[in-house]
Structure formats: structure tokens, C-alpha cells
mmCIF file of C-alpha atoms in Angstrom:
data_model
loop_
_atom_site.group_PDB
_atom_site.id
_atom_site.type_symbol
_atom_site.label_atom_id
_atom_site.label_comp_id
_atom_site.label_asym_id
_atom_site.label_seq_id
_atom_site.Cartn_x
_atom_site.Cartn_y
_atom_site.Cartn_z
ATOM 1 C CA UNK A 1 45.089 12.971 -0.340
ATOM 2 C CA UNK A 2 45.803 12.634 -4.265
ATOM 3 C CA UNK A 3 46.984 9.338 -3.655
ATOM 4 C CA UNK A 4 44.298 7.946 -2.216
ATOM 5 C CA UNK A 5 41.723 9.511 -4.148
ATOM 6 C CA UNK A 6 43.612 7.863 -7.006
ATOM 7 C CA UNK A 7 43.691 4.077 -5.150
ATOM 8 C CA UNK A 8 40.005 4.571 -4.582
ATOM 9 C CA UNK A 9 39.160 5.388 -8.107
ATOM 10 C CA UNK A 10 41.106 2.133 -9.450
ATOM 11 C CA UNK A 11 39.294 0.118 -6.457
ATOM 12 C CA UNK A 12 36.057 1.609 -8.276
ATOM 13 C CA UNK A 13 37.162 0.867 -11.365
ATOM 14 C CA UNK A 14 37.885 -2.543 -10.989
ATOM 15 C CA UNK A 15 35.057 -3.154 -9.516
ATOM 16 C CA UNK A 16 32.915 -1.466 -12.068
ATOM 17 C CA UNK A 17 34.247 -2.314 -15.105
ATOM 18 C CA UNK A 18 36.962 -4.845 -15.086
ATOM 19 C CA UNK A 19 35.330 -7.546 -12.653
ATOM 20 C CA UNK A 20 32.089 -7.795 -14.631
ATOM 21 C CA UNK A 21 33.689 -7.796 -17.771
ATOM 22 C CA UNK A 22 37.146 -9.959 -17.627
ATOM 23 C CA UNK A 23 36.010 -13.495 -17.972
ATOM 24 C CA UNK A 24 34.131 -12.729 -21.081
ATOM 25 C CA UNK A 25 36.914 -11.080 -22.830
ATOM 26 C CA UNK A 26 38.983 -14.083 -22.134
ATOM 27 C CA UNK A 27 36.423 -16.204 -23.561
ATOM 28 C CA UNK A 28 35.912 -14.096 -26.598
ATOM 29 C CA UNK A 29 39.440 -13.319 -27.095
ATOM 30 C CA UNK A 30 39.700 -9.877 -27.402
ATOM 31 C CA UNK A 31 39.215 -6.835 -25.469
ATOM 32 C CA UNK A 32 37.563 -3.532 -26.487
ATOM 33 C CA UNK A 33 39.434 -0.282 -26.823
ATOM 34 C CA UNK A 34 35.815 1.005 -24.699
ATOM 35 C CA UNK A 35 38.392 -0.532 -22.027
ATOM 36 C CA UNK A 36 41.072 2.992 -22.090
ATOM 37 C CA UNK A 37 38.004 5.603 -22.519
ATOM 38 C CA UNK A 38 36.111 4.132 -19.495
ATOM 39 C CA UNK A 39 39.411 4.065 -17.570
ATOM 40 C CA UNK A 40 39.756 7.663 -18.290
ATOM 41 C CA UNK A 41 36.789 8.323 -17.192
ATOM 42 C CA UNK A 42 38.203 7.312 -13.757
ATOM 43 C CA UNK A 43 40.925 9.288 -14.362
ATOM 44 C CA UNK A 44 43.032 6.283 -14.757
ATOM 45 C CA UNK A 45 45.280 6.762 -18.357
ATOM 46 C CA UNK A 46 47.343 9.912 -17.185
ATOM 47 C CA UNK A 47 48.665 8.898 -13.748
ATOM 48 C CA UNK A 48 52.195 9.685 -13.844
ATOM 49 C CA UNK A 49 51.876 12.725 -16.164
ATOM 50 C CA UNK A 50 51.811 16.187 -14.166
ATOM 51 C CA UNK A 51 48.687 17.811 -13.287
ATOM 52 C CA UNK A 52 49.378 21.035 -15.179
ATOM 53 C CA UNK A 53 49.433 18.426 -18.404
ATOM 54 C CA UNK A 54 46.545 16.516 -17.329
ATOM 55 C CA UNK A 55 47.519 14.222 -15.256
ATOM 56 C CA UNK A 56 47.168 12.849 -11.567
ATOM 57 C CA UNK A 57 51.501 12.979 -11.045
ATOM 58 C CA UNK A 58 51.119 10.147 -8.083
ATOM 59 C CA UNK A 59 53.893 8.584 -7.043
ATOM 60 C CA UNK A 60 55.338 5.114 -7.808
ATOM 61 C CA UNK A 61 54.113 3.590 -4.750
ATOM 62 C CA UNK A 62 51.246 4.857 -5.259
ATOM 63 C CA UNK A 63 50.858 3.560 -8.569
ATOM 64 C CA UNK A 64 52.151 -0.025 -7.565
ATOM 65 C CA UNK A 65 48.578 0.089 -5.242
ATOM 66 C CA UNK A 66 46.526 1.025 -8.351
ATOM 67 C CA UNK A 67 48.168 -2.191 -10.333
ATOM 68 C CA UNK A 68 47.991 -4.270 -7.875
ATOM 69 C CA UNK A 69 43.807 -3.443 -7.204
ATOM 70 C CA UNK A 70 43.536 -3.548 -10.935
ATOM 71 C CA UNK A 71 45.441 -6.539 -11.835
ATOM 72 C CA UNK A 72 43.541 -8.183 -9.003
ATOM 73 C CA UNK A 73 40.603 -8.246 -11.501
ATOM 74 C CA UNK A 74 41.811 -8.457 -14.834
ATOM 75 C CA UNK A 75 45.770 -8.760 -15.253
ATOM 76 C CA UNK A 76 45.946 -8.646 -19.338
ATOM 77 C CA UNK A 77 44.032 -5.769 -18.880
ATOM 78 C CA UNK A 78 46.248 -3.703 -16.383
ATOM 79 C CA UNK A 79 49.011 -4.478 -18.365
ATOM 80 C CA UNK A 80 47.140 -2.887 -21.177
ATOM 81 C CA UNK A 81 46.718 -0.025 -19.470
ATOM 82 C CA UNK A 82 49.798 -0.108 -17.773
ATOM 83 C CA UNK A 83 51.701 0.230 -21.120
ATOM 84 C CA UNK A 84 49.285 2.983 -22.535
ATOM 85 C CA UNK A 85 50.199 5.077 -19.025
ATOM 86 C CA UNK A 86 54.051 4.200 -19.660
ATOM 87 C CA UNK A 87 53.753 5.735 -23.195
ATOM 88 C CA UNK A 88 51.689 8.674 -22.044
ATOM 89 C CA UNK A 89 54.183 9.116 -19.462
ATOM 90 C CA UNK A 90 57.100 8.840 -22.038
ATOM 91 C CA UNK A 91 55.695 11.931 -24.103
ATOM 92 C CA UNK A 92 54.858 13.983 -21.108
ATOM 93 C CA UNK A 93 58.874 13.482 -20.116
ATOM 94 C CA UNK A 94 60.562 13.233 -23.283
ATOM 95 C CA UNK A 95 58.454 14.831 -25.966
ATOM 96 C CA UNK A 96 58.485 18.562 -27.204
ATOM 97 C CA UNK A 97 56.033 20.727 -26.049
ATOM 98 C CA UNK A 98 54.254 19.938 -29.865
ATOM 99 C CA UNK A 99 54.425 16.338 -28.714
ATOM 100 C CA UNK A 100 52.981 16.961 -25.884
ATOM 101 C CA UNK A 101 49.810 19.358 -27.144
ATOM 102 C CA UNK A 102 49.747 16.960 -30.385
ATOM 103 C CA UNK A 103 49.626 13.716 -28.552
ATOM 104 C CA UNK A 104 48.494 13.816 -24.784
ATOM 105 C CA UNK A 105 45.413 15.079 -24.300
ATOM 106 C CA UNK A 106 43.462 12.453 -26.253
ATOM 107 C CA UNK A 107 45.801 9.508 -25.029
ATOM 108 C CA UNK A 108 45.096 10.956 -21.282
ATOM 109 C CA UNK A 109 41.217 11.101 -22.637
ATOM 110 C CA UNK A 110 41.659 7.719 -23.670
ATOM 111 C CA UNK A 111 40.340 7.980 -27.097
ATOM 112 C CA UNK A 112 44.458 7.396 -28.846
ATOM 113 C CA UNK A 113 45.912 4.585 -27.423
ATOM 114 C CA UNK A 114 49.489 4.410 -27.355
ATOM 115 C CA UNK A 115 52.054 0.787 -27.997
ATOM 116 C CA UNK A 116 55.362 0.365 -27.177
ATOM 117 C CA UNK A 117 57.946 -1.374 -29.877
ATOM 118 C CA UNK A 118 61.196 -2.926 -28.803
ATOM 119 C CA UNK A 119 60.469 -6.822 -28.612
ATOM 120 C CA UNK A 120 61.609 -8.228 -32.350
ATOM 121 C CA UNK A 121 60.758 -11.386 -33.834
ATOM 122 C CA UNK A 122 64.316 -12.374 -33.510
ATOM 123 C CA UNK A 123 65.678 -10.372 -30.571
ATOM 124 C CA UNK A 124 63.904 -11.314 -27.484
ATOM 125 C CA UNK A 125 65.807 -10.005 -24.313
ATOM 126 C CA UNK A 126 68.849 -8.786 -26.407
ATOM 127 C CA UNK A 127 67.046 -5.492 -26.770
ATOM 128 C CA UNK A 128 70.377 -3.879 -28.021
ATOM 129 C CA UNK A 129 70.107 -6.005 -31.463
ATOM 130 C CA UNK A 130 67.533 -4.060 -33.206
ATOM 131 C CA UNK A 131 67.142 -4.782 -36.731
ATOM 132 C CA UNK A 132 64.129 -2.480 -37.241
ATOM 133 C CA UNK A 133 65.978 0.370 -39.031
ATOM 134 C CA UNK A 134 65.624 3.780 -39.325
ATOM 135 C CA UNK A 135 67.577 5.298 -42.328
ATOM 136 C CA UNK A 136 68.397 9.342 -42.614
ATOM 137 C CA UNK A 137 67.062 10.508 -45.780
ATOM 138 C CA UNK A 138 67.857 13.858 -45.101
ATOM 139 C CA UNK A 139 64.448 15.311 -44.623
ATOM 140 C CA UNK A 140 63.600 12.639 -41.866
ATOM 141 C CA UNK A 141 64.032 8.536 -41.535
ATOM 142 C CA UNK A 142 62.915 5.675 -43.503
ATOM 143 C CA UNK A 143 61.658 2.938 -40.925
ATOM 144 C CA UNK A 144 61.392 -0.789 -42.081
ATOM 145 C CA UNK A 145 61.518 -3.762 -39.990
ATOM 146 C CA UNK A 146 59.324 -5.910 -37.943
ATOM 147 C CA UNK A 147 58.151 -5.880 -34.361
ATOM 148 C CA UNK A 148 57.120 -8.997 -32.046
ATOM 149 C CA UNK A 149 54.693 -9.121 -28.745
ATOM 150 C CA UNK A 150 53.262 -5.349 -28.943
ATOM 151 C CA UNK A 151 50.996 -4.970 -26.004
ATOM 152 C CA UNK A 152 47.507 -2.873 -27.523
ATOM 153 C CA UNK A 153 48.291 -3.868 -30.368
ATOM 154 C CA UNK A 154 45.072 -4.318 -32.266
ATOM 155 C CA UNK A 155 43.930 -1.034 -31.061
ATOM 156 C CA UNK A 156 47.165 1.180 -31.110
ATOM 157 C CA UNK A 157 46.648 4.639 -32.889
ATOM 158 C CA UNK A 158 50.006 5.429 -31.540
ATOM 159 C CA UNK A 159 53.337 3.602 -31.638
ATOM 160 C CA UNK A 160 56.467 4.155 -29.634
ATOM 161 C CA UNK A 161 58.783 2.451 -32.183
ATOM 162 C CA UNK A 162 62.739 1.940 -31.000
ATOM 163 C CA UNK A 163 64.331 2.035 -34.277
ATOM 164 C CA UNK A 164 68.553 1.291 -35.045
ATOM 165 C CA UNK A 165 69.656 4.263 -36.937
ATOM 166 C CA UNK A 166 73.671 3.339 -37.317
ATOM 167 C CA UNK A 167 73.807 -0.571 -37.841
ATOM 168 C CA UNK A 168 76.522 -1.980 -36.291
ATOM 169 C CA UNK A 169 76.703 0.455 -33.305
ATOM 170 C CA UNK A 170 74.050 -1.380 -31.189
ATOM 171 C CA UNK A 171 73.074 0.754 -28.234
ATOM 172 C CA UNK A 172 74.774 3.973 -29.402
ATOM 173 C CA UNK A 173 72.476 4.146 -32.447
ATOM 174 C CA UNK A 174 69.291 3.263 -31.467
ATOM 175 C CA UNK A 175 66.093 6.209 -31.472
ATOM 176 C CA UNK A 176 62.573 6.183 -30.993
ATOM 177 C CA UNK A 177 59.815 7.368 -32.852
ATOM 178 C CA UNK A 178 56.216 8.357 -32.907
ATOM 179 C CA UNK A 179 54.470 6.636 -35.528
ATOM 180 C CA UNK A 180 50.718 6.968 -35.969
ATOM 181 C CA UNK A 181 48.818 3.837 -37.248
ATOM 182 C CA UNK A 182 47.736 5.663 -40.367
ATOM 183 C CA UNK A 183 50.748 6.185 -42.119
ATOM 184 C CA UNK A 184 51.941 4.406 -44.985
ATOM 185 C CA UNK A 185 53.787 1.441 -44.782
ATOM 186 C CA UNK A 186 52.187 0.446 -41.530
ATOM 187 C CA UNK A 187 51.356 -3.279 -41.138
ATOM 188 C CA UNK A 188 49.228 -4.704 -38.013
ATOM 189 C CA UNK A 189 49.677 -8.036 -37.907
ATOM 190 C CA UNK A 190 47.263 -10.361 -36.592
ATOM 191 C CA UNK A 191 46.402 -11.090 -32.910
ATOM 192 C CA UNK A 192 48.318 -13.988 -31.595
ATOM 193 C CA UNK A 193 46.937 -17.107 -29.993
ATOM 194 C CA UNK A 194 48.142 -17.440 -26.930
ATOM 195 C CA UNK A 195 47.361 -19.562 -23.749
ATOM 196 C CA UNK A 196 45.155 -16.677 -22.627
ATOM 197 C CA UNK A 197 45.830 -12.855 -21.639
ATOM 198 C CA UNK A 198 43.970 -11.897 -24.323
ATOM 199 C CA UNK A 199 43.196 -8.498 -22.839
ATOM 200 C CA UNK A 200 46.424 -7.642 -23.867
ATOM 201 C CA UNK A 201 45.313 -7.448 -27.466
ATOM 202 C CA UNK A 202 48.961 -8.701 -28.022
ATOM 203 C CA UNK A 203 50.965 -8.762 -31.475
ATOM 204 C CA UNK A 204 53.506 -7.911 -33.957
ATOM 205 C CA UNK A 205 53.874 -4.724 -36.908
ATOM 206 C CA UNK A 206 55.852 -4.613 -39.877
ATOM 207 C CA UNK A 207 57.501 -1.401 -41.229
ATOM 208 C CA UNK A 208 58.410 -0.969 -45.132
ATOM 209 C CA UNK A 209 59.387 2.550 -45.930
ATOM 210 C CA UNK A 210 57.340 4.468 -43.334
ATOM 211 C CA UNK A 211 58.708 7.824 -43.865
ATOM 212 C CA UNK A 212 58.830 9.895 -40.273
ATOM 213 C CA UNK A 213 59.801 13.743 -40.004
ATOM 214 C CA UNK A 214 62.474 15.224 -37.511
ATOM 215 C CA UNK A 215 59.109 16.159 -35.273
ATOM 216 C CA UNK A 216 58.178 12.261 -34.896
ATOM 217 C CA UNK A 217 61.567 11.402 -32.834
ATOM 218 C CA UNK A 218 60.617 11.388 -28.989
ATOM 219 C CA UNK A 219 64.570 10.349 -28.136
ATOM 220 C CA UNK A 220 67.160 10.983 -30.090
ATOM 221 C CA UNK A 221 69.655 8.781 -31.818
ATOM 222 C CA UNK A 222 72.008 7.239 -29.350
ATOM 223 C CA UNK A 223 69.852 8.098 -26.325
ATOM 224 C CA UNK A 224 66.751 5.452 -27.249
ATOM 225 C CA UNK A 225 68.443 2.411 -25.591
ATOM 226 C CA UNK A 226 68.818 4.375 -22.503
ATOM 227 C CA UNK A 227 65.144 5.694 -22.691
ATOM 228 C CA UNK A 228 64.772 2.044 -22.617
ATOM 229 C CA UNK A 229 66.200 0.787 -20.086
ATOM 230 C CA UNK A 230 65.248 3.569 -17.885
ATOM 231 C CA UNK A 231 62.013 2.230 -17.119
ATOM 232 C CA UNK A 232 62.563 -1.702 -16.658
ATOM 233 C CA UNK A 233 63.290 -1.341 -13.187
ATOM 234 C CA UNK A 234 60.124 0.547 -12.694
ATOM 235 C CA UNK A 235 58.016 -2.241 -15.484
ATOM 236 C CA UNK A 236 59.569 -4.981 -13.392
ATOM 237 C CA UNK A 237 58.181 -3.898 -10.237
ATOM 238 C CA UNK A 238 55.171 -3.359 -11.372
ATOM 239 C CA UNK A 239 54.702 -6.754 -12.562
ATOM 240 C CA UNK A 240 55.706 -7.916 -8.942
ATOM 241 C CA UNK A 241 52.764 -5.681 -7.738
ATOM 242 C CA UNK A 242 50.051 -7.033 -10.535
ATOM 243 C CA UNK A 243 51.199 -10.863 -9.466
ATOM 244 C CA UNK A 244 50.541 -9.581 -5.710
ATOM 245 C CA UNK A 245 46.849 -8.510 -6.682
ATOM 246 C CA UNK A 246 46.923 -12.103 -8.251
ATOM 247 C CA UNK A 247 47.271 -14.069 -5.298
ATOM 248 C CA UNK A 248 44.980 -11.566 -3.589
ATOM 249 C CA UNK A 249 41.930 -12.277 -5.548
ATOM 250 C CA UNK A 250 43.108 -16.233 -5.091
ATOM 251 C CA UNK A 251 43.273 -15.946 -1.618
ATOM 252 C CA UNK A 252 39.789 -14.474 -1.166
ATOM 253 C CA UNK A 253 38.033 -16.461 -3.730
ATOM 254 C CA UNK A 254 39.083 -19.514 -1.992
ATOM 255 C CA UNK A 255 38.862 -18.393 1.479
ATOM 256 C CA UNK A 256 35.124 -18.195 0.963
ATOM 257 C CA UNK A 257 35.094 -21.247 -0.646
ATOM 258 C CA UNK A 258 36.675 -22.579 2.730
ATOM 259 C CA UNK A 259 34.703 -20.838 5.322
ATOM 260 C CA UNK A 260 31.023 -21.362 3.579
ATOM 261 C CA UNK A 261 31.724 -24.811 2.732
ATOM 262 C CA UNK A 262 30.916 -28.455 4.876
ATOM 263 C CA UNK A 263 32.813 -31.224 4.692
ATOM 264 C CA UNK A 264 33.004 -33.923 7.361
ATOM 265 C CA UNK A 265 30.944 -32.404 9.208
ATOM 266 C CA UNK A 266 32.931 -29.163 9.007
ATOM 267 C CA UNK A 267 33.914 -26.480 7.287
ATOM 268 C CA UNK A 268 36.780 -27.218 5.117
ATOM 269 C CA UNK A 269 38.744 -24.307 6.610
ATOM 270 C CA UNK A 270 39.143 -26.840 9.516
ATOM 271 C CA UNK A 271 41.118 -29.411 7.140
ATOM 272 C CA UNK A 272 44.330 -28.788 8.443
ATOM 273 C CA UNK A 273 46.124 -29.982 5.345
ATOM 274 C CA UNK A 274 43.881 -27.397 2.967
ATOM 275 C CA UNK A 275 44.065 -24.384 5.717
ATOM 276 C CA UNK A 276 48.449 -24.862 6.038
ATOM 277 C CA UNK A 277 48.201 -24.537 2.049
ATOM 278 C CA UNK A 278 46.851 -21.432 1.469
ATOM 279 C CA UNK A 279 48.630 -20.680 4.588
ATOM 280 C CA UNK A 280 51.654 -20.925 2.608
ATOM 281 C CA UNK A 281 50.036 -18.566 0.049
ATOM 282 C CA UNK A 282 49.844 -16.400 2.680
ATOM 283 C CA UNK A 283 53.230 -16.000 3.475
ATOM 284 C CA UNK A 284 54.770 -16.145 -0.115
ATOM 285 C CA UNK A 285 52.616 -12.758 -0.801
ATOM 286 C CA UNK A 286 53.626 -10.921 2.554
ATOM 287 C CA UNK A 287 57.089 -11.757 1.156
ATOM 288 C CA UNK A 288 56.038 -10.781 -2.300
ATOM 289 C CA UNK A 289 54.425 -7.597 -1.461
ATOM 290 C CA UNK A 290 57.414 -6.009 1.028
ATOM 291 C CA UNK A 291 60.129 -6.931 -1.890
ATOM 292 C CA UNK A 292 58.097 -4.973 -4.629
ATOM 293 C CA UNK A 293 57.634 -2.278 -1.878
ATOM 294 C CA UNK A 294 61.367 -2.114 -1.140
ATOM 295 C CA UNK A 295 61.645 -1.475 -4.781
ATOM 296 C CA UNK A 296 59.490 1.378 -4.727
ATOM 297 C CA UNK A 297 60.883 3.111 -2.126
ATOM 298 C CA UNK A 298 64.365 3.061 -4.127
ATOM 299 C CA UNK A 299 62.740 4.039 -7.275
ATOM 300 C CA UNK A 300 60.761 7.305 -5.541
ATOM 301 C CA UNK A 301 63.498 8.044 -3.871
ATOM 302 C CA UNK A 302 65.865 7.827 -7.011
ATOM 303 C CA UNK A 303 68.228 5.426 -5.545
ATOM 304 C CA UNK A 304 69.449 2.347 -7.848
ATOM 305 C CA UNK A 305 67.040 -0.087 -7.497
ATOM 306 C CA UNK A 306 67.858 -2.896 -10.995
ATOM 307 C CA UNK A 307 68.694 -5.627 -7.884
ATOM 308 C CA UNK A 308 65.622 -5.052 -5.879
ATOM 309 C CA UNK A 309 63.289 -4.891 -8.698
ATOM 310 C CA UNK A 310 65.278 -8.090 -10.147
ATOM 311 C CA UNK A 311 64.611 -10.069 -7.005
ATOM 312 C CA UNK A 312 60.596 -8.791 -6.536
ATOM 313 C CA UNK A 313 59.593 -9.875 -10.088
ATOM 314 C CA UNK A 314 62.156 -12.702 -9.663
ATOM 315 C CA UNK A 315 59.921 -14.033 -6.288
ATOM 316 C CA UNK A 316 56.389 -12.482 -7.264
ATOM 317 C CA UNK A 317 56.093 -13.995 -10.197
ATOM 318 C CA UNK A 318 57.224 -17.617 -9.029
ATOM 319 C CA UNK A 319 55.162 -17.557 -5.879
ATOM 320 C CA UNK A 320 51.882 -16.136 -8.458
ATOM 321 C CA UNK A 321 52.106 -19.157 -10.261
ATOM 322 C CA UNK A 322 52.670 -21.569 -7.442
ATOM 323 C CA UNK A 323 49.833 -19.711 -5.208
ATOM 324 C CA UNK A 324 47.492 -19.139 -8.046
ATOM 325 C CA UNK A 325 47.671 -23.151 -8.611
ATOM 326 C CA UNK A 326 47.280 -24.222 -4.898
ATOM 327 C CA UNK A 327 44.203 -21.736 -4.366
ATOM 328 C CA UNK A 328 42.793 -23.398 -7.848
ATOM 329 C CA UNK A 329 43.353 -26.758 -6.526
ATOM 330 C CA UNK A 330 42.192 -25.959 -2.786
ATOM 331 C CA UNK A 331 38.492 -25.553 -4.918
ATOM 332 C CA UNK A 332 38.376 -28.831 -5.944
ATOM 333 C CA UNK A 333 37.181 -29.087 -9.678
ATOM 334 C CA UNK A 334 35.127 -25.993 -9.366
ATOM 335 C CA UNK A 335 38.442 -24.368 -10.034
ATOM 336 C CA UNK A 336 38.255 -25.319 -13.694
ATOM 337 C CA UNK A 337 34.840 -23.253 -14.068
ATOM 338 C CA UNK A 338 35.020 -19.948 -15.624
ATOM 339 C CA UNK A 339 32.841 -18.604 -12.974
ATOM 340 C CA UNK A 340 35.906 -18.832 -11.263
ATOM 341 C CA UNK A 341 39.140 -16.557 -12.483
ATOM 342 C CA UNK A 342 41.642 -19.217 -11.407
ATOM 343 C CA UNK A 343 42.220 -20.073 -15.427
ATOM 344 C CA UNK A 344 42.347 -16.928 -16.311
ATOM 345 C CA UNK A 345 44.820 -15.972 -13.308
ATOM 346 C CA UNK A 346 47.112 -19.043 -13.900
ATOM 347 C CA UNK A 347 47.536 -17.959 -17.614
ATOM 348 C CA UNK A 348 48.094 -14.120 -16.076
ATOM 349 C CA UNK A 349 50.545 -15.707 -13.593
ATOM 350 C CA UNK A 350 52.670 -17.665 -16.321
ATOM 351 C CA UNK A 351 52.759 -14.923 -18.328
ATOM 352 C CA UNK A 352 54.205 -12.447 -15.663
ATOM 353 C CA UNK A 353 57.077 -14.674 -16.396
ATOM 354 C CA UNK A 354 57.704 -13.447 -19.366
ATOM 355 C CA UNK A 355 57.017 -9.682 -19.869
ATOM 356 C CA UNK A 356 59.604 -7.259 -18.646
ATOM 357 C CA UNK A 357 62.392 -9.482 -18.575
ATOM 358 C CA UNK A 358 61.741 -13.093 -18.669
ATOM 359 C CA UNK A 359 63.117 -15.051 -14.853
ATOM 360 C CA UNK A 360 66.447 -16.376 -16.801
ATOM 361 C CA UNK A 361 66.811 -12.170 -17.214
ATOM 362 C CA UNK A 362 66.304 -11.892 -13.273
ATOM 363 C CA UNK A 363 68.460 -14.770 -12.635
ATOM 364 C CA UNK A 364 71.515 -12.866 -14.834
ATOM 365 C CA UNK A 365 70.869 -9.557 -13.146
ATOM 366 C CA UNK A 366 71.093 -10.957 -9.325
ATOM 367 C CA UNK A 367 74.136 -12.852 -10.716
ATOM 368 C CA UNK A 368 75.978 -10.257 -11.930
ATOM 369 C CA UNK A 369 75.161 -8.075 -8.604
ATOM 370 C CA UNK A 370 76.961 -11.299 -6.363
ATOM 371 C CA UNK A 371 79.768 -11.484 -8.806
ATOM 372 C CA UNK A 372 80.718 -7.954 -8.532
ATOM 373 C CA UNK A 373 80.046 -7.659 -4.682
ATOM 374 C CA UNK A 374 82.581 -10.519 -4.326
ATOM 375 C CA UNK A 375 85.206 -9.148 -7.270
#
């Protein structure tokens, strides 16, 4: 019952809030941080936290039908919120029970908003060669470094910073942090320009002797890559799911489109060569949505699931920005209006590409699975 009091409030939500307001934050280029109170207000920025802390403790299925109704409106800005929820979810699991009363009840209020930090300027996918330091002083660490493609980044009061605190040990020495925005020696850099996705209020920080006390580490030293890690297979999933509500949206926008319109004295739906196209569509996101389902079940059940969620971001992201394109073109050149989302979907689409482990990243983790089941 939980659950789908949960999937109805995002359905609300969307519907609401993110619909009416998406296109024009594209246009504008920016996103307001109005965006995590008035999800909270839905009850939408604590959802895998536990109720006794707050939160609505659904499960991960659950929660891959609340990204994929959300992303269906505005993609940058599930992901948004997506990352503030992973963060909140983070200190709910990880965090000391002064973590948890410090920090969590005005992230789950919406009102902090929380940032990951593990992407570097130089690192890309080799997330074990951190060159963001953290140095013992005795009393605490000394962070300095830089940090690349920060999701909520221009509104972060909160940041999750992964930190190398033995250099030269790679994963063994690697921590994380909590580091409000306030403190000294905190840089935000400025917004990037991107292709769109703007939502995502993406980019970078730079650290130069933030000092943070023993109460600021959420993982400790040696356990941070693992922290991690733990989550990609659930991140990667979930970006299957958001490209599902993608081609969702696509599919009905254009559908309409079909069915309303004449041509030849017909609808266009009737155009057998338009109708087997988005029939394809079709198909791809049946496909799409059992694989990120299969990776679900796995990941509630706590079975291994790095090789199903591999092959559902893997396909769902491929078939997003193939099917996100033909529904476009199936409009004719009333695709290219903004009244439309298709631009806004096919930059969402070509991002999905990227975040959570790029395809080439898929590509080496299915890889490695057939090498070893042949070995």
C-alpha cells in the first residue's frame, strides 16, 4: 500500500510540477532549488530512508516506478533528485546517529540539498585514481583537490566528497566526507554549458585546505571506494528506468500526433511505414523495461546483480536515443518546437550515456562476465 501511495505521489508530482515547468528550465538554463522543497512536499526526497528517520523505506522496484514517472517529464531533473535521495540515503545507512539528527531532517525536508563527489577533472571512469586528497593533521583532514560533473551543484549545501587519504594505495585509501558549502576553502565552480540537461545544475568544486573534523567522515578510510561502488549497480538501473519513462513520454506524444492527424486522406497512424516505426519503439522499451526489472529483482533480493544492471543501462540507454529520435522524426518538423520535449529528451537520452558508467564501462563489465564464464 506504501508503494503505491508513493508511485501515485511521483505521478502527481510530475504532473504538477515538473511537466509545467521543464521546458522553461531548459530554455533558461538553470533549475531552481524550489525544485527539492516542492518534491518534499510530495514526500519525494527521503524515499529509501526508514520511516522511523523520516522516510518512505520503499523498495527498489518501487523506486525504479517513481524514476521512471518522473524522468518521463523532466529527466535532468530526476536525476537531480535522484542523487539528493542517494545522498540522503547514504547518511541514513552510513552516518552516526549525529549525522543522521545533524543532516537528515532538512535534506528529507528538502531545504539542504545534498552532491555527490567522485568524478575528477582527470579521472573519469577510473574512480580508484583520486587525486582529491585528504591529509591527517591529527585533529582531522586537510582536503584539497578538484572535482568534475557534480550533479546539484549550484545549489549543494551538502557535499559527499570521496577523498584519497594514503596516495599511492588507490582503493584501500580512499574516505568520504561531509563537507558543508560554507566552509573555508570551498570553491563552486561555474555551471557548465552543456548540450542541455540543465536541470541537473551540473559542475565542478575545488578544495584548498578545507579543514574537516573526525565527525565529518561518513566512511572511513579504506572503506570509501567500496561505499562507492556499492551503489552503481543500483545508479545504473535506475538510469535504465529514467530512459524507459523517456521513450514513454515519446511514444505518447507522438501517438497523438498519429491518431489526431490527416494525411492522404487518413490518419497518419495508417502509414504503414510511420506506424512499423514507432512499432519498433515499442518493442525496444518492452525489452528495455523487463531488463531494468530483472535488475531489480536481484538488487531487492540481494543477489549480485553488476551483469544485469550492465546489460539494462547498456540496452536502455541505446534504444532511448534511437526511440527518442524516431518518435521526433515521426512529427515531422514540429519535433524541433519546444512545445514539444523531443529536444529536450534527445539531449536527456545522450546523456544517459554517460552518467553512471559511460556504454564503453557496460561494454567492459559484460566482457569480463563472458571471459570468466568461459575461463
Amino acid at each position: 500500500m506504501i508503494q503505491n501511495d508513493v508511485v501515485e505521489d511521483a505521478t502527481k508530482f510530475a504532473h504538477d510540477y515538473l511537466t509545467p515547468n521543464a521546458q522553461s528550465w531548459e530554455l533558461n538554463r538553470t533549475m531552481p532549488r524550489d525544485m527539492f522543497a516542492a518534491a518534499a512536499g510530495y514526500g519525494l526526497c527521503g524515499l529509501l530512508v526508514p520511516v522511523a528517520q523520516g522516510g518512505r523505506d520503499i523498495t527498489f522496484s518501487s523506486f525504479l516506478d517513481v524514476v521512471r514517472i518522473l524522468a518521463g517529464a523532466d529527466f535532468a531533473a530526476t536525476f537531480a533528485l535522484i542523487v539528493h535521495n542517494n545522498h540522503v540515503r547514504a547518511i541514513s545507512s552510513a552516518g552516526t546517529e549525529e549525522q543522521v539528527s545533524r543532516w537528515l531532517p532538512d535534506m528529507i525536508k528538502g531545504e539542504k540539498v545534498g552532491a555527490f563527489l567522485l568524478t575528477e577533472p582527470s579521472g573519469g571512469s577510473d574512480a580508484a585514481a583520486l587525486k582529491t586528497t585528504a591529509t591527517a593533521d591529527g585533529s582531522g583532514f586537510v582536503v584539497d583537490g578538484e572535482k568534475a560533473w557534480v550533479t546539484n551543484a549550484t545549489h549543494a549545501d551538502l557535499l559527499n566528497v570521496f577523498a584519497q587519504t594514503d596516495p599511492g594505495s588507490g582503493a584501500r585509501g580512499i574516505a568520504s566526507f561531509q563537507i558543508p558549502i560554507e566552509s573555508e576553502g570551498v570553491e563552486r565552480l561555474p555551471a557548465y554549458d552543456m548540450l542541455g540537461g540543465y536541470a541537473m545544475n551540473a559542475a565542478g568544486f575545488r578544495f584548498t585546505n578545507v579543514r574537516v573534523a573526525e565527525h565529518q567522515v561518513l566512511v572511513a578510510p579504506g572503506k570509501g571506494f567500496g561505499a562507492a561502488m556499492a551503489g552503481i549497480d543500483i545508479a545504473r538501473t535506475v538510469v535504465a528506468a529514467m530512459c524507459c519513462g523517456l521513450l514513454e513520454t515519446g511514444i505518447e506524444c507522438v501517438m497523438l500526433r498519429l491518431v489526431e492527424r490527416p494525411a492522404f486522406g487518413s490518419p497518419l497512424i495508417d502509414q504503414q511505414g510511420l506506424s512499423w516505426q514507432i512499432a519498433d519503439v515499442e518493442t525496444d522499451l518492452a525489452a528495455a523495461r523487463l531488463l531494468a526489472k530483472e535488475a531489480a529483482r536481484l538488487i531487492d533480493a540481494g543477489e549480485p546483480a553488476v551483469l544485469a544492471a550492465a546489460h539494462a543501462k547498456k540496452f536502455a540507454t541505446r534504444v532511448a536515443l534511437d526511440g527518442v529520435s524516431a518518435c521526433m522524426q515521426a512529427m515531422g518538423a514540429d519535433g524541433l518546437k519546444h512545445e514539444f520535449p523531443f529536444s529536450r529528451a534527445l539531449a536527456a537520452a545522450k546523456i544517459a550515456h554517460y552518467i553512471d558508467g559511460t556504454t564503453e564501462i557496460q561494454n567492459v563489465v559484460i566482457a569480463r562476465a563472458m571471459r570468466r564464464a568461459y575461463n
